[in-house]
């Protein structure tokens, strides 16, 4: 049998959605806008606070979708992309937040966003992160999960798109698998995995 594979190692990682092996350059500030329908999928199965902070709001895709559900959304980002209430580095924030925090964080800082969010919210409130399933991997993150296990992981059965610089018109299909990871501050129970 002759071999018809013309790719290389980088092709394999790109197909798997491994960001460090992508065929294209990463956006400078890791801005990949999230398909707003992911909010619909989440809100059909999970209840959130009426007050939500979106700390990596980008162009407002998730914030606007949550506002359509009547949520009061505080939208912030490091960069002003024409949408948002305030612009600052979330990881340096010391705001004591009374509601939930929901975002698609810059992936290279995803763990830091989870830890900072858990630090800022009150007991019983939720940290809700849209992340690749590969977030479950890694020795450093294992320590996070052992100390702060997520309460729910909602895995998408269908692939969802994230658009570089918010440009959905030039976004093809996604090779990455995503899930909503939800932490309830103070919960120590084992994660519940469900499918969307």
C-alpha positions in Angstrom: 0.0 0.0 0.0 1.5 3.3 -1.0 1.5 6.3 1.4 -0.5 9.3 0.2 0.0 11.5 3.3 1.6 14.8 2.3 1.4 16.6 5.6 4.0 16.9 8.4 3.9 17.0 12.2 2.6 20.5 12.2 -0.4 19.4 10.1 -1.3 16.8 12.7 -1.3 19.3 15.6 -3.2 21.8 13.5 -5.9 19.3 12.8 -6.2 18.6 16.5 -6.6 22.3 17.3 -3.3 22.6 19.2 -2.8 26.4 19.2 1.0 26.4 19.4 1.1 24.4 16.2 -1.4 26.5 14.2 -0.8 27.1 10.5 -1.6 30.8 11.0 -0.1 33.3 13.5 -1.9 33.9 16.8 -3.6 37.2 17.2 -1.3 39.5 19.3 -3.6 39.7 22.3 -5.2 36.3 21.8 -8.5 37.8 20.7 -10.7 35.1 19.4 -14.4 36.1 19.5 -16.9 33.5 20.5 -19.9 32.4 18.5 -22.8 34.1 20.5 -25.0 30.9 20.2 -22.9 29.3 22.9 -24.8 31.5 25.4 -28.1 30.1 24.2 -26.7 26.6 24.6 -25.6 27.3 28.1 -28.7 29.2 29.3 -31.0 26.4 28.2 -29.4 24.1 30.8 -27.8 26.2 33.5 -28.9 29.1 35.7 -26.6 32.1 36.2 -26.8 35.2 38.4 -28.6 38.2 37.1 -25.4 40.2 37.4 -22.4 39.0 35.3 -19.0 40.3 34.7 -17.5 39.6 31.3 -13.8 40.5 31.8 -12.5 39.7 28.2 -15.5 41.1 26.3 -13.7 41.8 23.0 -16.3 43.1 20.6 -19.2 42.2 22.9 -20.4 39.0 21.3 -21.1 37.1 24.6 -22.1 40.3 26.6 -24.8 41.2 24.0 -26.1 37.7 24.0 -26.4 37.7 27.8 -28.1 41.1 27.8 -30.7 39.6 25.5 -31.6 37.3 28.4 -32.1 40.3 30.7 -28.7 40.0 32.5 -26.9 43.0 33.8 -23.5 42.6 32.3 -20.3 44.5 33.3 -18.1 44.3 30.2 -14.4 44.9 30.4 -11.3 44.2 28.5 -7.6 45.0 28.3 -8.1 46.5 24.8 -10.8 48.8 23.7 -12.4 47.1 20.6 -15.3 49.5 20.4 -17.3 47.7 23.1 -17.2 47.7 26.9 -17.7 49.6 30.1 -14.1 49.8 31.3 -10.6 48.8 30.0 -8.0 47.4 32.3 -6.0 44.2 33.0 -8.4 41.8 34.7 -5.6 39.8 36.2 -4.5 42.9 38.2 -8.0 43.7 39.4 -9.0 43.8 43.0 -12.7 44.4 42.5 -14.9 42.4 44.9 -17.6 41.1 42.6 -21.1 40.2 43.8 -22.3 38.2 40.8 -20.9 35.5 38.4 -18.0 35.9 36.1 -18.3 34.5 32.5 -15.8 34.8 29.6 -13.8 33.2 26.9 -10.4 34.1 28.3 -7.2 34.5 26.3 -6.2 30.8 26.3 -2.6 31.4 27.3 -3.9 33.0 30.5 -6.9 30.8 31.0 -5.8 29.3 34.3 -4.9 32.7 35.6 -8.4 34.0 34.7 -10.0 31.1 36.5 -7.9 31.7 39.7 -8.4 35.5 39.6 -12.2 35.0 39.1 -12.4 32.6 42.1 -10.5 35.2 44.1 -12.9 38.0 43.2 -16.3 36.4 43.6 -18.3 35.6 46.8 -18.9 32.1 48.0 -21.7 30.4 46.1 -21.2 32.5 43.0 -19.9 31.0 39.7 -16.9 31.3 37.4 -18.0 30.2 33.9 -15.3 29.8 31.3 -15.6 28.8 27.6 -12.5 26.7 27.0 -11.0 24.0 24.8 -11.4 20.5 26.2 -7.6 20.3 26.3 -7.8 22.6 29.3 -8.3 19.4 31.3 -4.7 18.4 30.5 -1.5 19.5 32.1 0.3 19.0 35.4 0.0 22.7 36.4 -3.8 22.6 35.8 -4.2 19.3 37.6 -3.2 21.2 40.8 -5.9 23.8 40.0 -8.5 21.0 39.5 -7.4 19.3 42.7 -7.7 22.5 44.8 -10.7 23.9 42.9 -12.6 21.3 41.0 -15.1 22.6 38.5 -18.7 21.8 39.5 -19.9 21.3 35.9 -18.3 20.7 32.5 -20.8 21.1 29.6 -19.2 19.6 26.5 -20.3 20.7 23.1 -21.2 17.8 20.8 -20.9 20.1 17.7 -17.9 22.2 17.0 -18.1 25.9 17.8 -16.3 28.7 16.1 -13.9 31.3 17.5 -13.1 34.1 15.1 -9.7 35.7 15.0 -10.1 39.4 15.7 -13.9 38.9 15.7 -14.1 38.3 12.0 -16.6 35.5 11.6 -16.9 36.1 7.9 -13.4 34.7 7.3 -13.7 31.9 9.8 -13.9 28.3 8.5 -14.9 25.3 10.5 -13.4 24.6 13.8 -11.1 21.6 14.6 -11.2 22.4 18.4 -13.6 20.9 20.9 -15.0 23.3 23.5 -16.8 23.1 26.7 -18.3 25.4 29.4 -16.3 24.9 32.6 -18.2 26.1 35.7 -16.8 26.5 39.2 -19.0 27.3 42.1 -16.9 29.0 44.8 -16.8 26.8 47.9 -18.0 23.6 46.2 -15.7 20.6 46.6 -17.8 18.0 44.9 -16.6 16.0 41.9 -17.3 17.5 38.5 -20.6 16.7 36.7 -20.0 16.2 33.0 -22.9 16.8 30.6 -23.3 17.3 26.9 -24.7 20.2 24.9 
